[in-house]
Amino acid sequence: MDDADALLDRLRLAGGVPRHVAVIMDGNGRWAARRHLPRPLGHQAGMAAVREVVEGALAAGVEVLTLFAFSRENWQRPPEEIDALMTLLEEYIARERDELRRNGVSVRVLGDLARLGPGARAAVDRIVAETAGGTGLVLNLCISYGSRDEIAQAARALAEEVAAGRLGPADVTAEALAARLWTAPHPDPDLLIRTSGEMRLSNFLLWQLAYAELWVTPVLWPDFTRRDLFEGILEFQRRDRRFGRVPA
Ligand code: IPE
Ligand code: IPE
Ligand code: MG
């Protein structure tokens, strides 16, 4: 039995696997720089880690996996890097689509998709349509995603319903807003993983992470394996989640 399988057995025995895991996949550029490679090769190497984390989440019995792949702020990167990332997105979708469907993964894409080029947009629409019936893992890919945008559009949707007279101001509650976020109807993340050691949220799931357990690993994203995911889950299982209450 290899190391990862031993960790998987341990986390299954421990019980209380997080239902929803969110990941800020960071450190591709530094991974490339350490090897004196151009940054896009770091992003390419990161694709293997995406496969690892999806397979690991399936094996562990996670219900929802939300991956931060490209932020709204990432549009400010050099055009060559953005082009490389968009090409990789199309390649990832073309390569993994059938396998994801076979594994019952249902893919959703969260973000401002209007900014994607036609190739990436078509690839995204196709994988969402083709995996829509999946009853296993929900895989949220956050692309051109910004949490403040997401919250603002939820507030706008509520404002429109109030203006139309379908809701009153008193109906604008936390629950009503959460129901209009792109992550609805899924539960909030229980565990947030960020790779590459950075201690910040970078405009990711600001609302939904209110009570998530945070786990930052120094591992750079291209080096991340299912073993790292299982370590993060085991650490989560050792945490004492109080939600503002006193310990039991
Ligand atoms: C994460 O790696 C991938 C994206 C943000 C698209 P980075 O490209 O941010 O890598 P670093 O942080 O520069 O090492
Ligand atoms: C966050 O990483 C976005 C993704 C992982 C897609 P960044 O590398 O863009 O974040 P900052 O700029 O270091 O905060
Ligand atoms: Mg980064």
XYZ file of N, CA and C and ligand atoms in Angstrom:
773
model
N 0.858 -1.196 0.000
C 0.000 0.000 0.000
C 0.891 1.242 0.000
N 0.632 2.160 -0.912
C 1.521 3.335 -0.921
C 1.035 4.349 0.114
N 1.886 5.329 0.258
C 1.704 6.357 1.256
C 0.341 7.038 1.177
N -0.066 7.387 -0.049
C -1.332 8.095 -0.227
C -2.494 7.206 0.201
N -2.422 5.900 -0.133
C -3.498 4.983 0.266
C -3.598 4.863 1.781
N -2.446 4.870 2.448
C -2.446 4.788 3.915
C -3.126 6.030 4.504
N -2.835 7.187 3.950
C -3.484 8.425 4.430
C -4.986 8.381 4.157
N -5.352 7.834 2.995
C -6.772 7.737 2.640
C -7.503 6.838 3.642
N -6.890 5.717 3.993
C -7.494 4.839 5.006
C -7.671 5.568 6.334
N -6.637 6.320 6.712
C -6.699 7.031 7.993
C -7.817 8.065 8.002
N -7.965 8.798 6.902
C -8.992 9.851 6.934
C -10.398 9.259 6.862
N -10.505 8.089 6.219
C -11.820 7.423 6.191
C -12.199 6.941 7.588
N -11.206 6.392 8.301
C -11.444 5.922 9.664
C -11.789 7.077 10.591
N -11.103 8.206 10.402
C -11.323 9.368 11.280
C -12.745 9.891 11.127
N -13.337 9.750 9.925
C -14.704 10.225 9.696
C -14.744 11.746 9.621
N -15.904 12.279 9.182
C -16.037 13.719 9.080
C -15.195 14.308 7.968
N -15.264 13.668 6.809
C -14.594 14.223 5.622
C -15.309 15.540 5.259
N -14.554 16.600 4.945
C -15.225 17.857 4.566
C -16.122 17.641 3.353
N -17.330 18.171 3.403
C -18.245 18.011 2.260
C -17.776 18.862 1.093
N -17.255 20.048 1.410
C -16.864 20.991 0.350
C -15.429 21.461 0.614
N -14.553 21.227 -0.341
C -13.153 21.674 -0.259
C -12.928 22.711 -1.360
N -12.337 23.840 -1.003
C -12.003 24.888 -1.975
C -10.480 25.019 -2.016
N -9.941 25.265 -3.201
C -8.480 25.310 -3.352
C -8.060 26.539 -4.156
N -7.135 27.305 -3.598
C -6.460 28.377 -4.348
C -5.165 27.766 -4.876
N -5.167 27.480 -6.168
C -4.060 26.737 -6.805
C -2.969 27.748 -7.160
N -2.013 27.919 -6.261
C -1.052 29.019 -6.434
C 0.383 28.494 -6.460
N 1.249 29.202 -7.189
C 2.680 28.898 -7.172
C 3.245 28.346 -8.475
N 2.434 28.384 -9.531
C 2.921 27.863 -10.826
C 4.117 28.669 -11.344
N 4.033 29.987 -11.196
C 5.097 30.857 -11.706
C 6.405 30.609 -10.962
N 6.319 30.478 -9.630
C 7.535 30.223 -8.840
C 8.102 28.838 -9.138
N 7.229 27.880 -9.377
C 7.695 26.523 -9.737
C 8.533 26.601 -11.018
N 8.043 27.365 -11.998
C 8.770 27.509 -13.266
C 10.071 28.292 -13.049
N 9.983 29.383 -12.286
C 11.166 30.235 -12.082
C 12.309 29.443 -11.449
N 11.978 28.551 -10.513
C 13.021 27.755 -9.862
C 13.746 26.840 -10.838
N 13.067 26.530 -11.934
C 13.668 25.661 -12.958
C 14.164 26.458 -14.157
N 14.168 27.796 -14.015
C 14.574 28.678 -15.118
C 13.740 28.419 -16.368
N 12.439 28.187 -16.140
C 11.509 27.942 -17.250
C 10.554 29.129 -17.367
N 9.987 29.357 -18.539
C 8.971 30.417 -18.652
C 7.711 30.054 -17.851
N 7.015 31.066 -17.355
C 5.861 30.852 -16.480
C 4.807 29.893 -17.064
N 4.506 29.988 -18.383
C 3.472 29.077 -18.915
C 3.799 27.597 -18.676
N 5.079 27.264 -18.608
C 5.402 25.854 -18.348
C 5.037 25.463 -16.920
N 5.046 26.432 -16.025
C 4.554 26.175 -14.664
C 3.054 25.894 -14.679
N 2.325 26.664 -15.481
C 0.877 26.423 -15.579
C 0.607 25.049 -16.198
N 1.404 24.712 -17.199
C 1.228 23.394 -17.827
C 1.470 22.274 -16.803
N 2.526 22.415 -16.009
C 2.825 21.408 -14.988
C 1.702 21.337 -13.950
N 1.025 22.464 -13.739
C -0.069 22.502 -12.767
C -1.267 21.657 -13.165
N -1.385 21.315 -14.437
C -2.519 20.502 -14.906
C -2.523 19.118 -14.250
N -1.341 18.560 -14.046
C -1.264 17.234 -13.412
C -1.807 17.308 -11.986
N -1.560 18.429 -11.325
C -2.052 18.590 -9.958
C -3.572 18.723 -9.930
N -4.148 19.309 -10.980
C -5.614 19.393 -11.048
C -6.192 17.977 -11.108
N -5.585 17.133 -11.943
C -6.050 15.748 -12.029
C -5.919 15.054 -10.669
N -4.794 15.269 -10.010
C -4.566 14.661 -8.690
C -5.656 15.064 -7.692
N -5.958 16.349 -7.638
C -6.887 16.815 -6.606
C -8.309 16.343 -6.913
N -8.662 16.259 -8.193
C -10.001 15.774 -8.548
C -10.114 14.284 -8.182
N -9.115 13.499 -8.547
C -9.158 12.064 -8.230
C -9.112 11.835 -6.723
N -8.318 12.632 -6.028
C -8.235 12.518 -4.573
C -9.562 12.861 -3.912
N -10.228 13.908 -4.410
C -11.518 14.306 -3.840
C -12.557 13.209 -4.066
N -12.538 12.606 -5.261
C -13.457 11.492 -5.551
C -13.196 10.336 -4.588
N -11.919 10.000 -4.397
C -11.562 8.866 -3.534
C -11.945 9.121 -2.080
N -11.801 10.373 -1.646
C -12.075 10.692 -0.235
C -13.566 10.854 0.047
N -14.368 11.016 -1.008
C -15.804 11.185 -0.803
C -16.223 12.636 -0.552
N -15.396 13.571 -1.023
C -15.767 14.992 -0.965
C -16.946 15.197 -1.925
N -17.909 16.039 -1.542
C -19.089 16.249 -2.406
C -18.907 17.391 -3.392
N -18.225 18.450 -2.940
C -18.031 19.631 -3.796
C -16.564 20.047 -3.732
N -15.958 20.245 -4.902
C -14.570 20.704 -4.988
C -14.583 21.986 -5.810
N -14.095 23.076 -5.228
C -14.110 24.369 -5.918
C -12.677 24.828 -6.132
N -12.285 24.952 -7.391
C -10.897 25.270 -7.737
C -10.800 26.683 -8.301
N -9.879 27.476 -7.743
C -9.638 28.830 -8.247
C -8.579 28.712 -9.341
N -9.019 28.853 -10.586
C -8.128 28.643 -11.726
C -7.638 29.952 -12.333
N -8.498 30.985 -12.309
C -8.128 32.254 -12.953
C -8.999 33.350 -12.340
N -8.337 34.357 -11.774
C -9.110 35.400 -11.097
C -9.404 36.548 -12.058
N -10.369 37.348 -11.653
C -10.689 38.558 -12.400
C -9.435 39.430 -12.495
N -8.665 39.474 -11.402
C -7.447 40.299 -11.375
C -6.354 39.710 -12.277
N -6.420 38.411 -12.556
C -5.408 37.791 -13.424
C -5.476 38.296 -14.873
N -6.588 38.982 -15.249
C -6.656 39.583 -16.595
C -5.588 40.665 -16.759
N -5.008 41.109 -15.642
C -3.965 42.150 -15.730
C -2.577 41.568 -16.020
N -2.482 40.258 -16.164
C -1.177 39.649 -16.480
C -0.832 39.879 -17.960
N 0.437 39.625 -18.350
C 0.807 39.837 -19.751
C -0.042 38.978 -20.684
N -0.379 39.520 -21.876
C -1.261 38.795 -22.802
C -0.738 37.394 -23.147
N 0.570 37.223 -23.245
C 1.102 35.890 -23.597
C 0.762 34.871 -22.504
N 0.831 35.329 -21.242
C 0.520 34.404 -20.150
C -0.974 34.074 -20.133
N -1.801 35.094 -20.381
C -3.251 34.853 -20.418
C -3.586 33.886 -21.560
N -2.986 34.095 -22.718
C -3.226 33.201 -23.862
C -2.841 31.765 -23.508
N -1.680 31.614 -22.858
C -1.223 30.268 -22.491
C -2.217 29.615 -21.530
N -2.710 30.393 -20.561
C -3.665 29.837 -19.589
C -4.970 29.430 -20.268
N -5.442 30.249 -21.202
C -6.708 29.939 -21.878
C -6.556 28.707 -22.781
N -5.388 28.586 -23.414
C -5.140 27.397 -24.238
C -5.104 26.151 -23.360
N -4.455 26.274 -22.192
C -4.396 25.130 -21.278
C -5.789 24.747 -20.780
N -6.619 25.744 -20.552
C -7.991 25.472 -20.114
C -8.707 24.636 -21.178
N -8.576 25.053 -22.431
C -9.221 24.293 -23.517
C -8.657 22.881 -23.590
N -7.332 22.752 -23.446
C -6.702 21.424 -23.501
C -7.173 20.543 -22.351
N -7.224 21.146 -21.157
C -7.664 20.384 -19.981
C -9.075 19.833 -20.219
N -9.955 20.703 -20.705
C -11.344 20.295 -20.914
C -11.423 19.201 -21.980
N -10.682 19.378 -23.078
C -10.731 18.372 -24.147
C -10.208 17.028 -23.646
N -9.158 17.065 -22.840
C -8.528 15.828 -22.394
C -9.331 15.129 -21.295
N -9.944 15.886 -20.392
C -10.537 15.294 -19.193
C -12.053 15.090 -19.276
N -12.688 15.665 -20.305
C -14.154 15.683 -20.350
C -14.771 14.300 -20.192
N -14.317 13.343 -20.990
C -14.934 12.013 -20.967
C -14.708 11.311 -19.632
N -13.483 11.436 -19.134
C -13.134 10.802 -17.854
C -13.972 11.389 -16.702
N -14.141 12.706 -16.719
C -14.935 13.357 -15.674
C -16.380 12.852 -15.738
N -16.914 12.754 -16.962
C -18.296 12.278 -17.110
C -18.424 10.839 -16.622
N -17.438 10.011 -16.990
C -17.470 8.609 -16.542
C -17.458 8.492 -15.028
N -16.744 9.411 -14.369
C -16.659 9.378 -12.912
C -17.833 10.072 -12.230
N -18.827 10.496 -13.003
C -20.008 11.134 -12.418
C -19.747 12.530 -11.886
N -18.686 13.159 -12.379
C -18.373 14.531 -11.944
C -19.259 15.503 -12.720
N -19.867 16.430 -12.025
C -20.653 17.447 -12.705
C -19.896 18.781 -12.592
N -19.499 19.309 -13.752
C -18.654 20.501 -13.789
C -19.516 21.752 -13.902
N -19.210 22.731 -13.065
C -19.842 24.046 -13.186
C -18.721 25.071 -13.308
N -18.979 26.155 -13.977
C -17.950 27.176 -14.158
C -18.472 28.480 -13.575
N -17.715 29.061 -12.656
C -18.139 30.244 -11.918
C -17.239 31.417 -12.293
N -17.852 32.513 -12.746
C -17.053 33.693 -13.050
C -17.700 34.509 -14.157
N -16.998 35.553 -14.561
C -17.484 36.439 -15.617
C -17.066 35.847 -16.966
N -17.895 34.935 -17.479
C -17.524 34.177 -18.682
C -17.592 35.029 -19.941
N -18.252 36.182 -19.861
C -18.346 37.054 -21.039
C -16.962 37.521 -21.485
N -15.985 37.487 -20.568
C -14.648 37.958 -20.933
C -13.801 36.887 -21.619
N -14.282 35.641 -21.639
C -13.496 34.571 -22.269
C -13.548 34.706 -23.789
N -12.480 34.263 -24.460
C -12.489 34.216 -25.921
C -13.415 33.107 -26.398
N -13.753 33.088 -27.703
C -14.743 32.126 -28.207
C -14.332 30.659 -27.999
N -13.037 30.342 -28.144
C -12.596 28.955 -27.982
C -12.788 28.460 -26.560
N -12.321 29.258 -25.601
C -12.441 28.876 -24.185
C -13.913 28.827 -23.790
N -14.687 29.782 -24.293
C -16.112 29.835 -23.948
C -16.845 28.583 -24.453
N -16.523 28.176 -25.689
C -17.180 26.997 -26.256
C -16.784 25.744 -25.463
N -15.516 25.649 -25.081
C -15.050 24.488 -24.327
C -15.761 24.396 -22.979
N -15.870 25.555 -22.330
C -16.529 25.618 -21.025
C -18.009 25.230 -21.142
N -18.691 25.810 -22.127
C -20.120 25.504 -22.296
C -20.320 24.012 -22.566
N -19.405 23.433 -23.336
C -19.547 22.027 -23.704
C -19.360 21.112 -22.489
N -18.339 21.375 -21.677
C -18.110 20.471 -20.540
C -19.247 20.609 -19.513
N -19.758 21.817 -19.349
C -20.869 21.999 -18.409
C -22.086 21.218 -18.913
N -22.379 21.336 -20.206
C -23.552 20.645 -20.767
C -23.369 19.128 -20.699
N -22.185 18.641 -21.052
C -21.984 17.195 -21.149
C -21.884 16.499 -19.796
N -21.543 17.241 -18.742
C -21.419 16.596 -17.428
C -22.604 16.932 -16.523
N -23.594 17.640 -17.068
C -24.684 18.171 -16.225
C -25.402 17.080 -15.442
N -25.466 15.855 -15.980
C -26.211 14.813 -15.288
C -25.430 14.112 -14.179
N -24.180 14.469 -13.987
C -23.333 13.770 -13.008
C -23.917 13.837 -11.607
N -23.895 12.698 -10.915
C -24.476 12.670 -9.574
C -23.404 12.453 -8.504
N -22.126 12.444 -8.930
C -21.045 12.277 -7.955
C -20.536 13.629 -7.500
N -19.252 13.839 -7.651
C -18.616 15.089 -7.232
C -19.096 16.281 -8.068
N -19.351 17.396 -7.403
C -19.569 18.671 -8.101
C -18.214 19.373 -8.175
N -17.780 19.701 -9.390
C -16.501 20.385 -9.588
C -16.774 21.804 -10.078
N -16.546 22.777 -9.191
C -16.701 24.184 -9.571
C -15.356 24.711 -10.045
N -15.283 25.139 -11.291
C -14.067 25.769 -11.799
C -14.291 27.284 -11.784
N -13.498 27.991 -10.989
C -13.645 29.451 -10.906
C -12.713 30.090 -11.919
N -13.294 30.675 -12.941
C -12.537 31.226 -14.062
C -13.032 32.651 -14.314
N -12.087 33.597 -14.400
C -12.461 35.003 -14.498
C -13.362 35.343 -13.314
N -12.981 34.774 -12.171
C -13.812 34.843 -10.970
C -13.310 35.914 -10.007
N -14.227 36.687 -9.474
C -13.930 37.613 -8.384
C -15.063 37.549 -7.385
N -14.734 37.383 -6.123
C -15.780 37.220 -5.114
C -16.611 38.492 -4.951
N -15.978 39.659 -5.032
C -16.751 40.892 -4.882
C -17.745 41.044 -6.034
N -17.343 40.638 -7.242
C -18.283 40.649 -8.374
C -19.467 39.721 -8.088
N -19.142 38.551 -7.558
C -20.181 37.556 -7.287
C -21.188 38.097 -6.272
N -20.671 38.732 -5.211
C -21.558 39.284 -4.188
C -22.365 40.452 -4.770
N -21.700 41.287 -5.582
C -22.400 42.438 -6.175
C -23.525 41.974 -7.100
N -23.284 40.900 -7.887
C -24.358 40.460 -8.779
C -25.509 39.847 -7.981
N -25.196 39.218 -6.853
C -26.275 38.678 -6.004
C -27.097 39.825 -5.422
N -26.403 40.889 -4.995
C -27.111 42.064 -4.449
C -27.971 42.707 -5.539
N -27.429 42.761 -6.763
C -28.175 43.346 -7.890
C -29.433 42.521 -8.187
N -29.277 41.201 -8.158
C -30.433 40.327 -8.420
C -31.521 40.570 -7.378
N -31.117 40.729 -6.125
C -32.103 41.020 -5.077
C -32.747 42.386 -5.306
N -31.911 43.372 -5.666
C -32.445 44.725 -5.883
C -33.490 44.720 -6.998
N -33.214 43.930 -8.049
C -34.168 43.867 -9.164
C -35.495 43.255 -8.710
N -35.394 42.240 -7.848
C -36.644 41.616 -7.372
C -37.419 42.549 -6.454
N -36.676 43.356 -5.689
C -37.352 44.340 -4.839
C -38.007 45.410 -5.722
N -37.252 45.894 -6.727
C -37.792 46.939 -7.614
C -39.037 46.441 -8.339
N -39.047 45.134 -8.682
C -40.192 44.573 -9.400
C -41.360 44.255 -8.458
N -41.143 44.420 -7.163
C -42.209 44.178 -6.193
C -42.370 42.722 -5.789
N -41.462 41.853 -6.263
C -41.581 40.432 -5.880
C -41.051 40.183 -4.477
N -40.124 41.039 -4.017
C -39.580 40.943 -2.662
C -39.698 42.310 -2.006
N -39.760 42.304 -0.677
C -39.693 43.569 0.057
C -38.297 43.730 0.644
N -37.934 44.949 1.094
C -36.604 45.152 1.685
C -36.302 44.164 2.813
N -37.315 43.775 3.573
C -37.088 42.864 4.701
C -36.725 41.456 4.231
N -36.970 41.169 2.951
C -36.603 39.845 2.413
C -35.122 39.768 2.052
N -34.428 40.887 2.099
C -32.991 40.898 1.761
C -32.214 40.413 2.991
N -32.100 39.099 3.093
C -31.437 38.468 4.238
C -30.153 37.802 3.765
N -29.359 37.350 4.731
C -28.129 36.622 4.395
C -28.467 35.379 3.570
N -29.535 34.687 3.938
C -29.915 33.469 3.214
C -30.317 33.791 1.770
N -31.081 34.897 1.612
C -31.539 35.280 0.266
C -30.345 35.656 -0.607
N -29.358 36.326 -0.015
C -28.178 36.698 -0.799
C -27.367 35.446 -1.153
N -27.169 34.565 -0.162
C -26.376 33.343 -0.407
C -27.005 32.513 -1.522
N -28.335 32.512 -1.598
C -29.031 31.709 -2.610
C -28.792 32.243 -4.015
N -28.303 33.492 -4.115
C -28.048 34.085 -5.433
C -26.562 34.137 -5.787
N -25.728 33.539 -4.937
C -24.304 33.438 -5.283
C -24.129 32.319 -6.302
N -23.014 32.348 -7.034
C -22.790 31.344 -8.078
C -22.592 29.943 -7.501
N -22.196 29.865 -6.222
C -21.973 28.554 -5.603
C -23.274 27.894 -5.164
N -24.397 28.636 -5.149
C -25.673 28.053 -4.733
C -26.021 26.913 -5.701
N -26.668 25.868 -5.221
C -27.240 25.652 -3.899
C -26.315 24.838 -2.981
N -25.035 24.838 -3.247
C -24.153 23.946 -2.490
C -23.744 24.558 -1.149
N -23.392 23.698 -0.176
C -22.996 24.219 1.138
C -21.673 24.995 1.040
N -21.407 25.838 2.012
C -20.156 26.597 2.050
C -18.969 25.650 2.188
N -17.777 26.069 1.721
C -16.598 25.224 1.917
C -16.342 24.987 3.419
N -15.976 23.748 3.729
C -15.556 23.418 5.092
C -14.065 23.659 5.244
N -13.342 23.439 4.157
C -11.875 23.507 4.180
C -11.403 24.324 2.987
N -10.540 25.304 3.257
C -9.871 26.054 2.184
C -8.392 25.695 2.199
N -7.895 25.251 1.054
C -6.476 24.956 0.903
C -5.866 26.033 0.010
N -4.747 26.610 0.435
C -3.987 27.468 -0.485
C -2.563 26.938 -0.553
N -2.064 26.764 -1.757
C -0.691 26.292 -1.934
C 0.254 27.486 -2.047
N 1.532 27.207 -1.968
C 2.640 28.157 -2.159
C 2.847 29.098 -0.978
N 2.185 28.805 0.147
C 2.498 29.529 1.379
C 1.887 30.904 1.542
N 1.109 31.371 0.556
C 0.553 32.730 0.667
C -0.620 32.754 1.642
N -0.611 33.735 2.538
C -1.627 33.838 3.589
C -2.668 34.888 3.239
N -3.326 34.737 2.096
C -4.389 35.691 1.764
C -5.449 35.001 0.912
N -6.604 35.692 0.786
C -7.741 35.104 0.071
C -7.792 35.531 -1.387
N -7.133 36.634 -1.745
C -7.081 37.083 -3.144
C -8.462 37.099 -3.816
N -9.462 37.632 -3.100
C -10.802 37.830 -3.672
C -11.482 36.503 -4.062
N -11.287 35.492 -3.214
C -11.890 34.170 -3.462
C -12.949 33.869 -2.402
N -14.175 33.625 -2.787
C -15.240 33.121 -1.915
C -15.325 33.850 -0.573
N -15.279 35.195 -0.619
C -15.211 35.973 0.627
C -16.409 35.705 1.534
N -17.558 35.565 0.941
C -18.781 35.299 1.721
C -18.784 33.857 2.227
N -18.507 32.927 1.315
C -18.693 31.505 1.607
C -17.666 30.953 2.593
N -16.518 31.637 2.744
C -15.451 31.102 3.602
C -15.590 31.557 5.059
N -16.733 32.154 5.406
C -16.895 32.743 6.744
C -16.435 31.797 7.856
N -16.782 30.505 7.752
C -16.414 29.558 8.800
C -15.596 28.376 8.286
N -14.922 28.561 7.158
C -14.060 27.488 6.643
C -12.811 27.371 7.506
N -12.295 26.162 7.603
C -10.970 25.951 8.195
C -9.941 26.233 7.111
N -8.916 27.006 7.458
C -7.900 27.406 6.471
C -6.655 26.543 6.632
N -6.132 26.058 5.531
C -4.899 25.254 5.566
C -3.996 25.720 4.430
N -2.860 26.292 4.816
C -1.906 26.795 3.820
C -0.698 25.871 3.822
N -0.355 25.373 2.645
C 0.815 24.505 2.534
C 1.881 25.215 1.689
N 3.157 25.022 2.038
C 4.213 25.649 1.231
C 4.393 24.997 -0.143
N 3.805 23.828 -0.348
C 3.951 23.116 -1.628
C 3.466 24.008 -2.772
N 4.240 24.088 -3.833
C 3.819 24.853 -5.016
C 2.813 24.012 -5.806
N 1.846 24.668 -6.439
C 0.741 23.919 -7.044
C 1.190 22.763 -7.958
N 2.181 22.930 -8.851
C 2.518 21.797 -9.735
C 3.031 20.564 -8.978
N 3.491 20.758 -7.736
C 3.986 19.624 -6.938
C 2.896 19.005 -6.065
N 1.702 19.571 -6.092
C 0.615 19.111 -5.205
C 0.085 17.767 -5.699
N -0.043 16.801 -4.785
C -0.566 15.478 -5.145
C -1.757 15.132 -4.246
N -2.384 14.009 -4.529
C -3.516 13.598 -3.691
C -3.067 13.392 -2.241
N -1.788 13.031 -2.064
C -1.245 12.878 -0.720
C -1.343 14.199 0.060
N -1.052 15.293 -0.595
C -1.168 16.608 0.055
C -2.629 16.898 0.399
N -3.535 16.573 -0.528
C -4.960 16.769 -0.249
C -5.367 15.971 0.996
N -4.937 14.704 1.050
C -5.306 13.866 2.192
C -4.712 14.416 3.486
N -3.495 14.967 3.423
C -2.907 15.588 4.619
C -3.734 16.778 5.078
N -4.199 17.581 4.116
C -5.040 18.734 4.452
C -6.336 18.283 5.101
N -6.926 17.208 4.580
C -8.184 16.705 5.143
C -7.947 16.148 6.549
N -6.837 15.446 6.755
C -6.525 14.927 8.095
C -6.332 16.067 9.088
N -5.684 17.132 8.650
C -5.515 18.313 9.519
C -6.895 18.902 9.845
N -7.755 18.984 8.827
C -9.131 19.482 9.039
C -9.847 18.644 10.110
N -9.639 17.327 10.040
C -10.336 16.439 10.986
C -9.846 16.613 12.425
N -8.659 17.200 12.593
C -8.138 17.456 13.947
C -8.608 18.800 14.494
N -9.204 19.638 13.642
C -9.605 20.974 14.086
C -10.876 20.890 14.932
N -11.019 21.887 15.791
C -12.200 21.993 16.639
C -13.040 23.145 16.091
N -14.104 22.821 15.351
C -14.934 23.869 14.734
C -15.998 24.292 15.734
N -15.983 25.553 16.125
C -16.893 25.994 17.187
C -18.026 26.878 16.670
N -17.872 27.504 15.526
C -18.921 28.364 14.967
C -19.426 29.385 15.992
N -18.507 29.886 16.807
C -18.872 30.924 17.772
C -19.396 30.410 19.095
N -19.600 29.077 19.154
C -20.142 28.523 20.403
C -19.003 28.137 21.354
N -19.322 27.711 22.547
C -18.291 27.205 23.463
C -18.049 25.730 23.128
N -16.850 25.197 23.439
C -16.570 23.790 23.108
C -17.586 22.863 23.776
N -17.897 21.771 23.069
C -18.892 20.815 23.611
C -18.354 20.157 24.877
C -1.343 30.204 -9.937
O 0.026 30.353 -10.072
C -2.069 30.183 -11.262
C -2.812 31.407 -11.548
C -2.957 32.423 -10.758
C -3.484 31.479 -12.836
P 0.716 31.775 -10.248
O 0.838 32.059 -11.706
O 0.029 32.812 -9.470
O 2.152 31.469 -9.644
P 3.047 32.433 -8.742
O 2.192 32.893 -7.615
O 3.495 33.549 -9.616
O 4.172 31.560 -8.290
C -4.986 33.717 -6.892
O -3.614 33.656 -7.090
C -5.720 33.321 -8.137
C -5.581 31.935 -8.545
C -4.945 31.001 -7.903
C -6.259 31.592 -9.754
P -2.774 34.952 -7.485
O -1.374 34.502 -7.642
O -3.399 35.645 -8.632
O -2.958 35.852 -6.189
P -2.057 37.042 -5.628
O -1.896 38.034 -6.738
O -0.742 36.459 -5.216
O -2.825 37.553 -4.453
Mg 0.262 33.454 -7.566
